[in-house]
Amino acid sequence: RAVEGFGERLALVADRWTAPTPCDEWDVRWLCAHVVGGNRFAVLILGGASADDALSQVMAVRQIGGWPVDDLQAGAADMRAAFAASGTLERTVDHPVGELTGEQFLRLRIYDVLLHTWDLAKALSAADRLDDVLVRRVLAEVDGGLIGAIPGAAEKAATSGLSDQERLLLLTGRDPAWASPPS
């Protein structure tokens, strides 16, 4: 579901590839390449590659071609198959943050794609409402410490009256009010 949500926003990019995103150092193209490449990276490390080798292989090729949604879907299909392979969720993989079980890595991929869906939506001034079920799931991961919150963000996120999505965004260092500058 996280990939589908990202794909819905990716289909809206048109000529906005250089638009800024809430990820300070990335424009829309870099953000999308990160997600598409992240799916390909996942396939490689789930297949036994080291994080360094997988990153080198992914960075050596262009992630987005003439049909970006197709690039996303192809990589996501391969990633789903890799995660579904027998024993994958129990095995450990080499990841830039350290060794993770396949299950922990899957949860990290959902986190990454879900939050970058919001980033892309905001960059495009598109609908930024995320899937409620995924938001609650990822928020539980952040609250539970599996995926770290940004230091100092807990105070902002503790404000009463915030939605789960707003809390998640604040905990991960995002400003729910961020808006793309006028073009």
mmCIF file of C-alpha atoms in Angstrom, residues 16-149:
data_model
loop_
_atom_site.group_PDB
_atom_site.id
_atom_site.type_symbol
_atom_site.label_atom_id
_atom_site.label_comp_id
_atom_site.label_asym_id
_atom_site.label_seq_id
_atom_site.Cartn_x
_atom_site.Cartn_y
_atom_site.Cartn_z
ATOM 1 C CA ARG A 16 7.888 19.215 -11.826
ATOM 2 C CA TRP A 17 11.094 17.161 -11.559
ATOM 3 C CA THR A 18 13.146 20.053 -10.222
ATOM 4 C CA ALA A 19 10.569 21.220 -7.664
ATOM 5 C CA PRO A 20 11.892 21.431 -4.094
ATOM 6 C CA THR A 21 10.773 18.882 -1.521
ATOM 7 C CA PRO A 22 10.580 18.899 2.283
ATOM 8 C CA CYS A 23 13.841 16.886 2.122
ATOM 9 C CA ASP A 24 16.116 19.919 2.015
ATOM 10 C CA GLU A 25 18.794 18.555 -0.271
ATOM 11 C CA TRP A 26 16.520 16.720 -2.749
ATOM 12 C CA ASP A 27 14.350 17.907 -5.567
ATOM 13 C CA VAL A 28 11.481 15.752 -6.856
ATOM 14 C CA ARG A 29 13.759 13.765 -9.195
ATOM 15 C CA TRP A 30 16.187 12.851 -6.377
ATOM 16 C CA LEU A 31 13.347 11.961 -4.031
ATOM 17 C CA CYS A 32 11.735 9.675 -6.609
ATOM 18 C CA ALA A 33 15.067 8.119 -7.554
ATOM 19 C CA HIS A 34 15.673 7.434 -3.860
ATOM 20 C CA VAL A 35 12.406 5.501 -3.525
ATOM 21 C CA VAL A 36 12.768 3.606 -6.820
ATOM 22 C CA GLY A 37 16.417 2.893 -6.086
ATOM 23 C CA GLY A 38 15.520 1.886 -2.533
ATOM 24 C CA ASN A 39 13.314 -0.870 -3.900
ATOM 25 C CA ARG A 40 16.179 -2.100 -6.069
ATOM 26 C CA PHE A 41 18.585 -1.806 -3.131
ATOM 27 C CA ALA A 42 16.202 -3.969 -1.086
ATOM 28 C CA VAL A 43 16.242 -6.728 -3.686
ATOM 29 C CA LEU A 44 20.028 -6.773 -3.671
ATOM 30 C CA ILE A 45 20.549 -6.924 0.087
ATOM 31 C CA LEU A 46 17.724 -9.418 0.532
ATOM 32 C CA GLY A 47 19.603 -11.515 -2.020
ATOM 33 C CA GLY A 48 22.733 -11.414 0.138
ATOM 34 C CA ALA A 49 24.663 -8.413 -1.175
ATOM 35 C CA SER A 50 26.427 -6.191 1.308
ATOM 36 C CA ALA A 51 24.959 -2.745 1.812
ATOM 37 C CA ASP A 52 28.041 -1.163 0.205
ATOM 38 C CA ASP A 53 27.886 -3.409 -2.874
ATOM 39 C CA ALA A 54 24.138 -2.929 -3.250
ATOM 40 C CA LEU A 55 24.452 0.834 -2.913
ATOM 41 C CA SER A 56 27.238 0.910 -5.509
ATOM 42 C CA GLN A 57 25.159 -1.131 -7.956
ATOM 43 C CA VAL A 58 22.075 1.040 -7.488
ATOM 44 C CA MET A 59 24.003 4.309 -7.760
ATOM 45 C CA ALA A 60 25.693 3.138 -10.964
ATOM 46 C CA VAL A 61 22.447 3.149 -12.978
ATOM 47 C CA ARG A 62 19.719 5.654 -13.675
ATOM 48 C CA GLN A 63 16.676 4.896 -11.510
ATOM 49 C CA ILE A 64 14.002 6.771 -13.424
ATOM 50 C CA GLY A 65 13.545 6.560 -17.167
ATOM 51 C CA GLY A 66 10.818 7.706 -19.517
ATOM 52 C CA TRP A 67 8.077 5.871 -17.634
ATOM 53 C CA PRO A 68 8.675 6.587 -13.925
ATOM 54 C CA VAL A 69 5.560 4.819 -12.631
ATOM 55 C CA ASP A 70 6.588 1.691 -14.544
ATOM 56 C CA ASP A 71 10.085 1.951 -13.018
ATOM 57 C CA LEU A 72 8.535 2.166 -9.551
ATOM 58 C CA GLN A 73 6.155 -0.738 -10.153
ATOM 59 C CA ALA A 74 8.807 -3.021 -11.643
ATOM 60 C CA GLY A 75 11.181 -2.445 -8.750
ATOM 61 C CA ALA A 76 8.357 -2.843 -6.227
ATOM 62 C CA ALA A 77 7.274 -6.148 -7.773
ATOM 63 C CA ASP A 78 10.831 -7.464 -7.508
ATOM 64 C CA MET A 79 11.068 -6.189 -3.933
ATOM 65 C CA ARG A 80 7.777 -7.845 -2.938
ATOM 66 C CA ALA A 81 8.969 -11.137 -4.404
ATOM 67 C CA ALA A 82 12.265 -10.850 -2.519
ATOM 68 C CA PHE A 83 10.495 -10.166 0.780
ATOM 69 C CA ALA A 84 8.059 -13.041 0.131
ATOM 70 C CA ALA A 85 10.821 -15.606 -0.470
ATOM 71 C CA SER A 86 10.979 -18.374 2.096
ATOM 72 C CA GLY A 87 12.987 -17.433 5.195
ATOM 73 C CA THR A 88 13.617 -13.833 4.138
ATOM 74 C CA LEU A 89 11.909 -12.209 7.106
ATOM 75 C CA GLU A 90 13.955 -14.240 9.590
ATOM 76 C CA ARG A 91 17.364 -13.797 7.908
ATOM 77 C CA THR A 92 19.618 -10.883 8.727
ATOM 78 C CA VAL A 93 20.658 -8.417 6.065
ATOM 79 C CA ASP A 94 23.479 -5.915 5.903
ATOM 80 C CA HIS A 95 22.020 -2.396 5.927
ATOM 81 C CA PRO A 96 23.658 1.022 6.274
ATOM 82 C CA VAL A 97 22.139 1.326 9.786
ATOM 83 C CA GLY A 98 23.553 -2.093 10.772
ATOM 84 C CA GLU A 99 22.349 -5.665 10.654
ATOM 85 C CA LEU A 100 18.575 -6.042 10.497
ATOM 86 C CA THR A 101 16.264 -8.981 10.201
ATOM 87 C CA GLY A 102 14.303 -9.122 6.975
ATOM 88 C CA GLU A 103 11.193 -8.242 8.982
ATOM 89 C CA GLN A 104 12.832 -5.149 10.465
ATOM 90 C CA PHE A 105 14.012 -4.124 7.025
ATOM 91 C CA LEU A 106 10.489 -4.525 5.613
ATOM 92 C CA ARG A 107 9.163 -2.234 8.322
ATOM 93 C CA LEU A 108 11.915 0.269 7.517
ATOM 94 C CA ARG A 109 10.977 0.199 3.804
ATOM 95 C CA ILE A 110 7.315 0.874 4.648
ATOM 96 C CA TYR A 111 8.415 3.775 6.854
ATOM 97 C CA ASP A 112 10.667 5.224 4.150
ATOM 98 C CA VAL A 113 8.177 4.936 1.288
ATOM 99 C CA LEU A 114 5.244 6.202 3.355
ATOM 100 C CA LEU A 115 7.057 9.319 4.543
ATOM 101 C CA HIS A 116 8.472 10.035 1.100
ATOM 102 C CA THR A 117 4.925 9.780 -0.255
ATOM 103 C CA TRP A 118 4.051 12.746 1.923
ATOM 104 C CA ASP A 119 7.232 14.549 0.829
ATOM 105 C CA LEU A 120 6.348 14.045 -2.841
ATOM 106 C CA ALA A 121 2.736 15.084 -2.338
ATOM 107 C CA LYS A 122 3.804 18.288 -0.617
ATOM 108 C CA ALA A 123 6.369 19.052 -3.334
ATOM 109 C CA LEU A 124 3.631 18.717 -5.961
ATOM 110 C CA SER A 125 0.949 20.495 -3.910
ATOM 111 C CA ALA A 126 -1.053 17.269 -4.235
ATOM 112 C CA ALA A 127 -3.235 15.435 -1.728
ATOM 113 C CA ASP A 128 -0.960 14.705 1.220
ATOM 114 C CA ARG A 129 -3.259 12.532 3.330
ATOM 115 C CA LEU A 130 -1.509 9.227 3.962
ATOM 116 C CA ASP A 131 -3.107 5.817 4.464
ATOM 117 C CA ASP A 132 -4.413 5.846 8.059
ATOM 118 C CA VAL A 133 -3.590 2.198 8.713
ATOM 119 C CA LEU A 134 0.000 2.628 7.536
ATOM 120 C CA VAL A 135 0.369 5.870 9.479
ATOM 121 C CA ARG A 136 -0.706 4.144 12.701
ATOM 122 C CA ARG A 137 1.569 1.189 11.981
ATOM 123 C CA VAL A 138 4.614 3.353 11.293
ATOM 124 C CA LEU A 139 3.814 5.641 14.227
ATOM 125 C CA ALA A 140 3.810 2.579 16.492
ATOM 126 C CA GLU A 141 7.265 1.662 15.135
ATOM 127 C CA VAL A 142 8.553 5.158 15.878
ATOM 128 C CA ASP A 143 6.887 5.260 19.316
ATOM 129 C CA GLY A 144 8.245 1.775 20.045
ATOM 130 C CA GLY A 145 11.797 2.768 19.165
ATOM 131 C CA LEU A 146 12.341 0.434 16.186
ATOM 132 C CA ILE A 147 12.715 3.447 13.935
ATOM 133 C CA GLY A 148 14.101 6.452 15.688
ATOM 134 C CA ALA A 149 12.391 9.752 16.098
#
